[in-house]
mmCIF file of C-alpha atoms and ligand atoms in Angstrom:
data_model
loop_
_atom_site.group_PDB
_atom_site.id
_atom_site.type_symbol
_atom_site.label_atom_id
_atom_site.label_comp_id
_atom_site.label_asym_id
_atom_site.label_seq_id
_atom_site.Cartn_x
_atom_site.Cartn_y
_atom_site.Cartn_z
ATOM 1 C CA MET A 1 -10.475 -18.832 -22.023
ATOM 2 C CA LEU A 2 -10.915 -15.774 -19.807
ATOM 3 C CA LEU A 3 -7.907 -16.787 -17.776
ATOM 4 C CA PHE A 4 -5.796 -17.255 -20.908
ATOM 5 C CA ILE A 5 -6.635 -13.750 -21.890
ATOM 6 C CA GLY A 6 -6.204 -12.468 -18.293
ATOM 7 C CA ARG A 7 -2.686 -13.784 -18.120
ATOM 8 C CA PHE A 8 -1.609 -11.199 -20.684
ATOM 9 C CA HIS A 9 -2.042 -8.717 -17.985
ATOM 10 C CA VAL A 10 1.221 -9.714 -16.524
ATOM 11 C CA LEU A 11 2.958 -8.961 -19.870
ATOM 12 C CA LEU A 12 0.922 -5.956 -20.873
ATOM 13 C CA VAL A 13 1.291 -4.218 -17.573
ATOM 14 C CA HIS A 14 4.808 -3.062 -18.420
ATOM 15 C CA LEU A 15 3.567 -0.949 -21.303
ATOM 16 C CA PRO A 16 1.388 1.525 -19.335
ATOM 17 C CA ILE A 17 4.185 1.700 -16.835
ATOM 18 C CA GLY A 18 6.737 2.682 -19.485
ATOM 19 C CA MET A 19 4.525 4.957 -21.312
ATOM 20 C CA LEU A 20 3.095 6.907 -18.324
ATOM 21 C CA VAL A 21 6.537 7.292 -16.732
ATOM 22 C CA LEU A 22 7.890 8.489 -20.107
ATOM 23 C CA LEU A 23 5.164 11.050 -20.379
ATOM 24 C CA ALA A 24 5.914 12.366 -16.857
ATOM 25 C CA THR A 25 9.558 12.500 -17.617
ATOM 26 C CA LEU A 26 8.925 14.503 -20.770
ATOM 27 C CA GLU A 27 6.916 16.980 -18.927
ATOM 28 C CA VAL A 28 9.714 17.409 -16.352
ATOM 29 C CA LEU A 29 12.396 17.761 -19.038
ATOM 30 C CA ALA A 30 10.260 20.270 -20.932
ATOM 31 C CA ARG A 31 10.760 22.591 -18.008
ATOM 32 C CA PHE A 32 14.278 23.012 -19.035
ATOM 33 C CA PRO A 33 15.052 25.430 -21.971
ATOM 34 C CA ARG A 34 17.363 23.013 -23.414
ATOM 35 C CA PHE A 35 14.681 20.305 -23.637
ATOM 36 C CA LYS A 36 11.726 22.566 -24.204
ATOM 37 C CA ARG A 37 10.369 20.488 -27.070
ATOM 38 C CA ALA A 38 10.608 17.355 -25.149
ATOM 39 C CA ASP A 39 6.787 17.020 -24.654
ATOM 40 C CA ALA A 40 6.037 17.443 -28.356
ATOM 41 C CA SER A 41 5.206 13.819 -28.913
ATOM 42 C CA ALA A 42 2.945 13.579 -25.762
ATOM 43 C CA GLY A 43 -0.229 13.517 -27.754
ATOM 44 C CA PHE A 44 1.020 10.432 -29.858
ATOM 45 C CA ILE A 45 2.106 8.558 -26.634
ATOM 46 C CA LEU A 46 -1.198 9.327 -24.962
ATOM 47 C CA ALA A 47 -3.090 8.109 -28.020
ATOM 48 C CA LEU A 48 -1.246 4.743 -27.476
ATOM 49 C CA ALA A 49 -1.196 4.748 -23.714
ATOM 50 C CA ALA A 50 -4.930 5.355 -23.157
ATOM 51 C CA PRO A 51 -6.297 2.186 -24.983
ATOM 52 C CA ILE A 52 -3.367 0.030 -23.795
ATOM 53 C CA THR A 53 -3.923 0.990 -20.127
ATOM 54 C CA LEU A 54 -7.621 0.067 -20.506
ATOM 55 C CA LEU A 55 -6.824 -3.176 -22.103
ATOM 56 C CA THR A 56 -4.251 -3.916 -19.402
ATOM 57 C CA ALA A 57 -6.712 -3.096 -16.560
ATOM 58 C CA ALA A 58 -9.497 -5.341 -18.355
ATOM 59 C CA CYS A 59 -7.072 -8.263 -18.500
ATOM 60 C CA GLY A 60 -6.235 -7.767 -14.810
ATOM 61 C CA TRP A 61 -9.896 -8.031 -13.938
ATOM 62 C CA LEU A 62 -10.205 -11.252 -15.918
ATOM 63 C CA LEU A 63 -6.905 -12.672 -14.132
ATOM 64 C CA SER A 64 -8.369 -11.719 -10.714
ATOM 65 C CA LEU A 65 -11.351 -14.078 -11.402
ATOM 66 C CA GLY A 66 -8.957 -17.052 -11.224
ATOM 67 C CA GLY A 67 -8.311 -16.291 -7.520
ATOM 68 C CA GLY A 68 -5.329 -17.595 -5.519
ATOM 69 C CA TYR A 69 -4.272 -14.287 -4.392
ATOM 70 C CA PRO A 70 -4.275 -12.740 -0.961
ATOM 71 C CA GLU A 71 -7.807 -11.033 -1.007
ATOM 72 C CA ASN A 72 -6.942 -7.807 0.748
ATOM 73 C CA LEU A 73 -3.765 -7.007 -1.524
ATOM 74 C CA LEU A 74 -5.786 -8.062 -4.577
ATOM 75 C CA GLU A 75 -8.606 -5.662 -3.832
ATOM 76 C CA TRP A 76 -6.240 -2.747 -3.437
ATOM 77 C CA HIS A 77 -4.384 -3.661 -6.461
ATOM 78 C CA LYS A 78 -7.532 -4.011 -8.491
ATOM 79 C CA TRP A 79 -8.841 -0.574 -7.593
ATOM 80 C CA LEU A 80 -5.616 1.154 -7.835
ATOM 81 C CA GLY A 81 -5.091 -0.456 -11.264
ATOM 82 C CA THR A 82 -8.582 0.608 -12.366
ATOM 83 C CA ALA A 83 -7.834 4.204 -11.049
ATOM 84 C CA THR A 84 -4.655 4.270 -13.125
ATOM 85 C CA ALA A 85 -6.601 3.431 -16.353
ATOM 86 C CA ALA A 86 -9.224 6.056 -15.562
ATOM 87 C CA GLY A 87 -6.414 8.590 -14.737
ATOM 88 C CA CYS A 88 -4.631 7.871 -17.966
ATOM 89 C CA ILE A 89 -7.774 8.373 -20.054
ATOM 90 C CA LEU A 90 -8.647 11.557 -18.134
ATOM 91 C CA SER A 91 -5.101 12.818 -18.829
ATOM 92 C CA ALA A 92 -5.571 12.119 -22.565
ATOM 93 C CA ILE A 93 -8.848 13.880 -22.770
ATOM 94 C CA LEU A 94 -7.440 16.941 -20.917
ATOM 95 C CA TYR A 95 -4.512 17.047 -23.323
ATOM 96 C CA GLN A 96 -6.761 16.680 -26.258
ATOM 97 C CA GLN A 97 -8.789 19.734 -25.047
ATOM 98 C CA ARG A 98 -5.559 21.548 -24.486
ATOM 99 C CA LYS A 99 -5.938 22.030 -20.811
ATOM 100 C CA ILE A 100 -2.242 21.594 -20.284
ATOM 101 C CA THR A 101 -2.074 22.464 -16.572
ATOM 102 C CA ALA A 102 -4.928 20.203 -15.693
ATOM 103 C CA TYR A 103 -3.320 17.542 -17.919
ATOM 104 C CA ARG A 104 0.004 17.631 -15.930
ATOM 105 C CA ILE A 105 -1.624 17.511 -12.616
ATOM 106 C CA SER A 106 -3.887 14.496 -13.762
ATOM 107 C CA LEU A 107 -0.710 12.840 -15.230
ATOM 108 C CA PHE A 108 1.440 13.132 -12.041
ATOM 109 C CA VAL A 109 -1.444 11.892 -9.812
ATOM 110 C CA THR A 110 -1.885 8.963 -12.303
ATOM 111 C CA VAL A 111 1.837 8.097 -12.067
ATOM 112 C CA ALA A 112 1.616 8.222 -8.150
ATOM 113 C CA ILE A 113 -1.380 5.814 -8.311
ATOM 114 C CA LEU A 114 0.395 3.698 -10.747
ATOM 115 C CA THR A 115 3.431 3.415 -8.582
ATOM 116 C CA ALA A 116 1.295 2.102 -5.727
ATOM 117 C CA ALA A 117 -0.563 -0.252 -7.976
ATOM 118 C CA GLY A 118 2.640 -1.483 -9.487
ATOM 119 C CA HIS A 119 4.071 -2.106 -6.140
ATOM 120 C CA LEU A 120 1.066 -4.148 -4.951
ATOM 121 C CA GLY A 121 1.076 -6.092 -8.097
ATOM 122 C CA GLY A 122 4.771 -7.084 -7.533
ATOM 123 C CA SER A 123 3.748 -8.081 -4.016
ATOM 124 C CA LEU A 124 0.977 -10.177 -5.422
ATOM 125 C CA THR A 125 3.109 -12.191 -7.803
ATOM 126 C CA HIS A 126 6.323 -12.343 -5.843
ATOM 127 C CA GLY A 127 5.340 -12.133 -2.251
ATOM 128 C CA ARG A 128 4.951 -9.011 0.068
ATOM 129 C CA ASP A 129 8.717 -8.523 0.937
ATOM 130 C CA TYR A 130 10.198 -9.643 -2.445
ATOM 131 C CA LEU A 131 11.729 -6.227 -3.238
ATOM 132 C CA ILE A 132 13.465 -5.496 0.014
ATOM 133 C CA ARG A 133 14.212 -9.010 1.221
ATOM 134 C CA TYR A 134 17.890 -8.750 0.504
ATOM 135 C CA ALA A 135 18.127 -5.064 1.333
ATOM 136 C CA PRO A 136 21.106 -4.184 3.653
ATOM 137 C CA ALA A 137 20.087 -4.154 7.207
ATOM 138 C CA PRO A 138 20.585 -0.462 7.849
ATOM 139 C CA LEU A 139 18.220 0.347 4.829
ATOM 140 C CA LYS A 140 15.671 -2.034 6.235
ATOM 141 C CA ASN A 141 15.745 -0.423 9.602
ATOM 142 C CA LEU A 142 15.364 2.961 8.000
ATOM 143 C CA LEU A 143 12.294 1.697 6.247
ATOM 144 C CA GLY A 144 11.014 0.344 9.570
ATOM 145 C CA LEU A 145 11.112 -3.344 8.540
ATOM 146 C CA ALA A 146 12.076 -6.041 10.910
ATOM 147 C CA VAL A 147 15.566 -7.293 10.146
ATOM 148 C CA THR A 148 15.454 -11.198 9.904
ATOM 149 C CA PRO A 149 17.129 -12.400 13.093
ATOM 150 C CA LYS A 150 20.329 -14.349 12.683
ATOM 151 C CA ALA A 151 19.645 -18.073 11.995
ATOM 152 C CA THR A 152 21.488 -19.139 15.094
ATOM 153 C CA ALA A 153 19.394 -16.742 17.470
ATOM 154 C CA VAL A 154 16.207 -18.297 16.014
ATOM 155 C CA SER A 155 17.127 -21.945 16.265
ATOM 156 C CA ALA A 156 18.262 -21.421 19.801
ATOM 157 C CA SER A 157 15.213 -19.665 21.018
ATOM 158 C CA ARG A 158 12.722 -21.982 18.811
ATOM 159 C CA ASN A 159 14.365 -25.240 18.663
ATOM 160 C CA THR A 160 11.913 -27.271 16.648
ATOM 161 C CA SER A 161 12.468 -30.416 18.674
ATOM 162 C CA ASN A 162 10.624 -29.001 21.652
ATOM 163 C CA LEU A 163 7.674 -28.014 19.512
ATOM 164 C CA PRO A 164 4.425 -29.968 18.878
ATOM 165 C CA VAL A 165 4.886 -31.290 15.364
ATOM 166 C CA PHE A 166 1.795 -29.905 13.829
ATOM 167 C CA SER A 167 1.789 -26.370 15.186
ATOM 168 C CA GLY A 168 5.526 -25.975 15.219
ATOM 169 C CA VAL A 169 6.555 -27.533 11.891
ATOM 170 C CA ILE A 170 3.589 -28.441 9.575
ATOM 171 C CA ALA A 171 1.161 -25.688 10.198
ATOM 172 C CA PRO A 172 3.551 -22.839 9.326
ATOM 173 C CA LEU A 173 4.655 -24.534 6.252
ATOM 174 C CA LEU A 174 1.037 -25.036 5.068
ATOM 175 C CA ALA A 175 0.270 -21.427 6.009
ATOM 176 C CA ASN A 176 3.082 -20.191 3.793
ATOM 177 C CA LYS A 177 2.348 -22.341 0.721
ATOM 178 C CA CYS A 178 -1.105 -23.583 0.761
ATOM 179 C CA VAL A 179 -3.578 -21.539 2.934
ATOM 180 C CA THR A 180 -4.095 -18.647 0.475
ATOM 181 C CA CYS A 181 -6.140 -21.088 -1.529
ATOM 182 C CA HIS A 182 -7.059 -23.587 1.106
ATOM 183 C CA GLY A 183 -8.136 -21.441 4.067
ATOM 184 C CA PRO A 184 -10.750 -19.298 5.610
ATOM 185 C CA ASP A 185 -10.977 -16.858 2.539
ATOM 186 C CA LYS A 186 -10.976 -19.487 -0.080
ATOM 187 C CA SER A 187 -11.196 -23.214 -0.064
ATOM 188 C CA LYS A 188 -10.316 -24.503 -3.460
ATOM 189 C CA GLY A 189 -11.364 -28.072 -4.105
ATOM 190 C CA GLY A 190 -13.502 -27.698 -0.977
ATOM 191 C CA LEU A 191 -10.385 -28.326 1.098
ATOM 192 C CA ARG A 192 -9.049 -26.229 4.090
ATOM 193 C CA LEU A 193 -5.538 -26.772 5.284
ATOM 194 C CA ASP A 194 -5.370 -24.169 8.106
ATOM 195 C CA SER A 195 -6.149 -26.524 10.984
ATOM 196 C CA PHE A 196 -5.662 -30.190 11.616
ATOM 197 C CA ALA A 197 -9.428 -30.647 12.216
ATOM 198 C CA ALA A 198 -10.207 -29.074 8.738
ATOM 199 C CA MET A 199 -7.700 -31.279 6.956
ATOM 200 C CA GLN A 200 -9.374 -34.332 8.489
ATOM 201 C CA GLN A 201 -12.611 -33.229 6.662
ATOM 202 C CA GLY A 202 -10.767 -33.690 3.394
ATOM 203 C CA GLY A 203 -11.956 -31.954 0.243
ATOM 204 C CA ASP A 204 -14.430 -32.434 -2.711
ATOM 205 C CA ASP A 205 -12.642 -35.638 -3.812
ATOM 206 C CA GLY A 206 -12.793 -37.063 -0.286
ATOM 207 C CA LEU A 207 -10.076 -37.667 2.467
ATOM 208 C CA ILE A 208 -6.609 -36.271 1.938
ATOM 209 C CA PHE A 209 -5.018 -38.804 4.430
ATOM 210 C CA ASP A 210 -5.075 -42.557 3.935
ATOM 211 C CA PRO A 211 -4.916 -43.992 7.469
ATOM 212 C CA ASP A 212 -4.249 -47.583 6.203
ATOM 213 C CA VAL A 213 -1.533 -46.699 3.659
ATOM 214 C CA PRO A 214 -0.300 -43.132 4.618
ATOM 215 C CA ALA A 215 2.255 -43.186 1.787
ATOM 216 C CA GLN A 216 -0.739 -43.233 -0.691
ATOM 217 C CA SER A 217 -2.496 -40.176 0.895
ATOM 218 C CA GLU A 218 -4.055 -37.720 -1.571
ATOM 219 C CA LEU A 219 -2.043 -34.922 -0.072
ATOM 220 C CA LEU A 220 1.225 -36.548 -0.727
ATOM 221 C CA ARG A 221 0.032 -37.650 -4.270
ATOM 222 C CA ARG A 222 -0.647 -34.028 -5.122
ATOM 223 C CA ILE A 223 2.572 -32.556 -3.944
ATOM 224 C CA LEU A 224 4.775 -35.320 -5.341
ATOM 225 C CA LEU A 225 3.213 -35.177 -8.903
ATOM 226 C CA PRO A 226 5.365 -33.521 -11.675
ATOM 227 C CA LEU A 227 5.167 -29.666 -11.842
ATOM 228 C CA ASP A 228 3.228 -29.762 -15.190
ATOM 229 C CA ASP A 229 0.652 -32.100 -14.032
ATOM 230 C CA ASP A 230 -2.758 -30.452 -13.694
ATOM 231 C CA ASP A 231 -3.273 -32.091 -10.329
ATOM 232 C CA HIS A 232 0.153 -30.985 -8.861
ATOM 233 C CA MET A 233 0.023 -28.714 -5.755
ATOM 234 C CA PRO A 234 0.727 -26.020 -5.372
ATOM 235 C CA PRO A 235 -0.434 -25.238 -8.924
ATOM 236 C CA GLN A 236 2.278 -24.476 -11.478
ATOM 237 C CA GLY A 237 3.170 -20.836 -11.355
ATOM 238 C CA LYS A 238 2.605 -20.380 -7.609
ATOM 239 C CA SER A 239 5.234 -20.485 -4.946
ATOM 240 C CA GLN A 240 6.351 -24.092 -4.757
ATOM 241 C CA LEU A 241 7.346 -26.321 -1.846
ATOM 242 C CA THR A 242 11.147 -26.502 -1.396
ATOM 243 C CA THR A 243 12.776 -29.879 -1.321
ATOM 244 C CA ASN A 244 13.070 -29.606 2.446
ATOM 245 C CA GLU A 245 9.318 -28.759 2.963
ATOM 246 C CA LEU A 246 8.503 -31.664 0.657
ATOM 247 C CA ALA A 247 10.568 -34.009 2.874
ATOM 248 C CA LEU A 248 9.021 -32.630 6.059
ATOM 249 C CA LEU A 249 5.512 -33.163 4.788
ATOM 250 C CA LYS A 250 6.217 -36.574 3.461
ATOM 251 C CA TRP A 251 7.799 -37.581 6.735
ATOM 252 C CA TRP A 252 4.879 -36.187 8.718
ATOM 253 C CA VAL A 253 2.158 -38.020 6.545
ATOM 254 C CA GLU A 254 4.170 -41.247 6.500
ATOM 255 C CA THR A 255 4.495 -41.017 10.315
ATOM 256 C CA GLY A 256 0.661 -41.029 10.500
ATOM 257 C CA THR A 257 0.024 -37.312 10.760
ATOM 258 C CA PRO A 258 0.785 -36.887 14.482
ATOM 259 C CA VAL A 259 -0.484 -33.511 15.927
ATOM 260 C CA THR A 260 0.415 -32.784 19.558
ATOM 261 C CA ASN A 261 3.591 -35.017 19.832
ATOM 262 C CA LEU A 262 6.724 -33.200 20.229
ATOM 263 C CA VAL A 263 9.168 -33.442 17.325
ATOM 264 C CA SER A 264 11.682 -35.042 19.551
ATOM 265 C CA GLU A 265 9.390 -37.767 20.602
ATOM 266 C CA LEU A 266 8.753 -38.794 16.963
ATOM 267 C CA ASN A 267 12.446 -39.582 16.573
ATOM 268 C CA PRO A 268 12.676 -38.285 13.026
ATOM 269 C CA PRO A 269 15.233 -39.954 10.757
ATOM 270 C CA PRO A 270 18.647 -38.229 10.496
ATOM 271 C CA ALA A 271 17.737 -36.442 7.059
ATOM 272 C CA VAL A 272 14.612 -35.022 8.530
ATOM 273 C CA ARG A 273 16.350 -34.008 11.777
ATOM 274 C CA ALA A 274 18.994 -32.201 9.630
ATOM 275 C CA ILE A 275 16.345 -30.164 7.924
ATOM 276 C CA LEU A 276 14.604 -29.401 11.203
ATOM 277 C CA ASN A 277 17.793 -28.387 12.867
ATOM 278 C CA ALA A 278 18.616 -26.019 9.999
ATOM 279 C CA GLN A 279 15.283 -24.473 9.969
ATOM 280 C CA THR A 280 15.705 -20.768 10.709
ATOM 281 C CA SER A 281 12.167 -19.323 11.008
ATOM 282 C CA PRO A 282 9.391 -21.878 12.008
ATOM 283 C CA LYS A 283 7.114 -18.692 12.010
HETATM 284 C C1 HEC B 1 -2.893 -20.994 -6.106
HETATM 285 C C2 HEC B 1 -4.025 -21.701 -5.355
HETATM 286 C C3 HEC B 1 -3.616 -23.029 -4.634
HETATM 287 C C4 HEC B 1 -2.517 -23.261 -3.727
HETATM 288 C C5 HEC B 1 -1.520 -22.263 -3.370
HETATM 289 C C6 HEC B 1 -2.668 -24.651 -3.417
HETATM 290 N N1 HEC B 1 -3.622 -25.172 -3.963
HETATM 291 FE FE1 HEC B 1 -4.486 -27.040 -3.572
HETATM 292 N N2 HEC B 1 -5.876 -26.839 -4.943
HETATM 293 C C7 HEC B 1 -6.107 -25.579 -5.684
HETATM 294 C C8 HEC B 1 -7.236 -25.849 -6.541
HETATM 295 C C9 HEC B 1 -7.734 -24.790 -7.558
HETATM 296 C C10 HEC B 1 -7.739 -27.097 -6.255
HETATM 297 C C11 HEC B 1 -9.041 -27.826 -6.995
HETATM 298 C C12 HEC B 1 -8.652 -28.216 -8.245
HETATM 299 C C13 HEC B 1 -7.988 -29.618 -8.273
HETATM 300 O O1 HEC B 1 -8.547 -30.496 -7.618
HETATM 301 O O2 HEC B 1 -6.786 -29.624 -8.793
HETATM 302 C C14 HEC B 1 -6.830 -27.744 -5.281
HETATM 303 C C15 HEC B 1 -7.124 -28.951 -4.757
HETATM 304 C C16 HEC B 1 -6.215 -29.597 -3.751
HETATM 305 C C17 HEC B 1 -6.366 -30.942 -3.236
HETATM 306 C C18 HEC B 1 -7.521 -31.841 -3.674
HETATM 307 C C19 HEC B 1 -8.721 -31.504 -2.758
HETATM 308 C C20 HEC B 1 -9.914 -32.336 -3.318
HETATM 309 O O3 HEC B 1 -10.356 -33.157 -2.452
HETATM 310 O O4 HEC B 1 -10.360 -32.212 -4.392
HETATM 311 C C21 HEC B 1 -5.363 -31.194 -2.351
HETATM 312 C C22 HEC B 1 -5.061 -32.331 -1.591
HETATM 313 C C23 HEC B 1 -4.445 -29.969 -2.404
HETATM 314 N N3 HEC B 1 -5.191 -28.896 -3.246
HETATM 315 C C24 HEC B 1 -3.338 -29.760 -1.646
HETATM 316 C C25 HEC B 1 -2.679 -28.650 -1.641
HETATM 317 C C26 HEC B 1 -1.414 -28.308 -0.814
HETATM 318 C C27 HEC B 1 -0.738 -29.429 0.067
HETATM 319 C C28 HEC B 1 -1.080 -27.138 -1.071
HETATM 320 C C29 HEC B 1 0.293 -26.534 -0.550
HETATM 321 C C30 HEC B 1 1.438 -27.305 -0.564
HETATM 322 C C31 HEC B 1 -1.984 -26.482 -2.013
HETATM 323 N N4 HEC B 1 -2.940 -27.397 -2.288
HETATM 324 C C32 HEC B 1 -1.722 -25.196 -2.550
HETATM 325 C C33 HEC B 1 -5.468 -24.576 -5.605
HETATM 326 C C34 HEC B 1 -4.357 -24.359 -4.699
#
């Protein structure tokens, strides 16, 4: 129930953003003689914005209880979001007391905090580099972000066939899609997927590999279930495995979960080899 309410955070959050940015815009416009009455409805907007911002922050707290987010990012987002709600309420009080200069300062500080909170929120739901992933290279350089090397350069320098299958292929994949929930910070279902030794321990429901019938391993069962099945992994709404990643995991489990063998030694079938050859960043 709490999570049901919590999820409204993702919807509600757009209202405070719109209202606070609108308030700030009105204040700026009101500086120009032509729009000097622009801030006339600020009181009304604040009366709406304060309770809605508070409600949004409260839903956010509920949502965070569900977990599944990178801890550090979540902490920052949570506190900046709370600060946004506090800033909005403070602004409303100052406005009501006709302390207009103080109100403006409070409002603009709140919008700055909101911007940071919003950016982190976006990073939480879409992944850290979502916004600028497809930015043109010169802009990325300007922002001091590493430009993704050309695919050819990567596969030449990190040809997966010379890598140990677990550390070179499987571990990076699990790190991307599973370890936020099954790692050192959190081990949902009592399961850690951040090392092979940990994987061998299994989870609350027992082992995730079936040495006798690898194809029936719990790990495979979970990732192959339909998306809307409650047992499906990663859970619905989280970043899913791509078809290629699924094929790689399936091949690895069905091959008997080799660890230190080089990929080339395992003689993968053509379909798997094609995926491995096309892999651009086995991080
Ligand atoms: C957003 C969090 C999250 C992500 C990401 C995630 N899982 Fe899970 N996983 C859970 C939760 C919660 C459970 C426990 C509830 C359940 O059993 O469904 C679980 C349980 C499991 C179990 C059963 C463990 C046991 O013994 O009960 C397996 C196997 C599993 N996950 C595999 C994976 C794999 C493989 C990935 C990546 C492809 C993955 N999970 C990604 C949240 C996550």
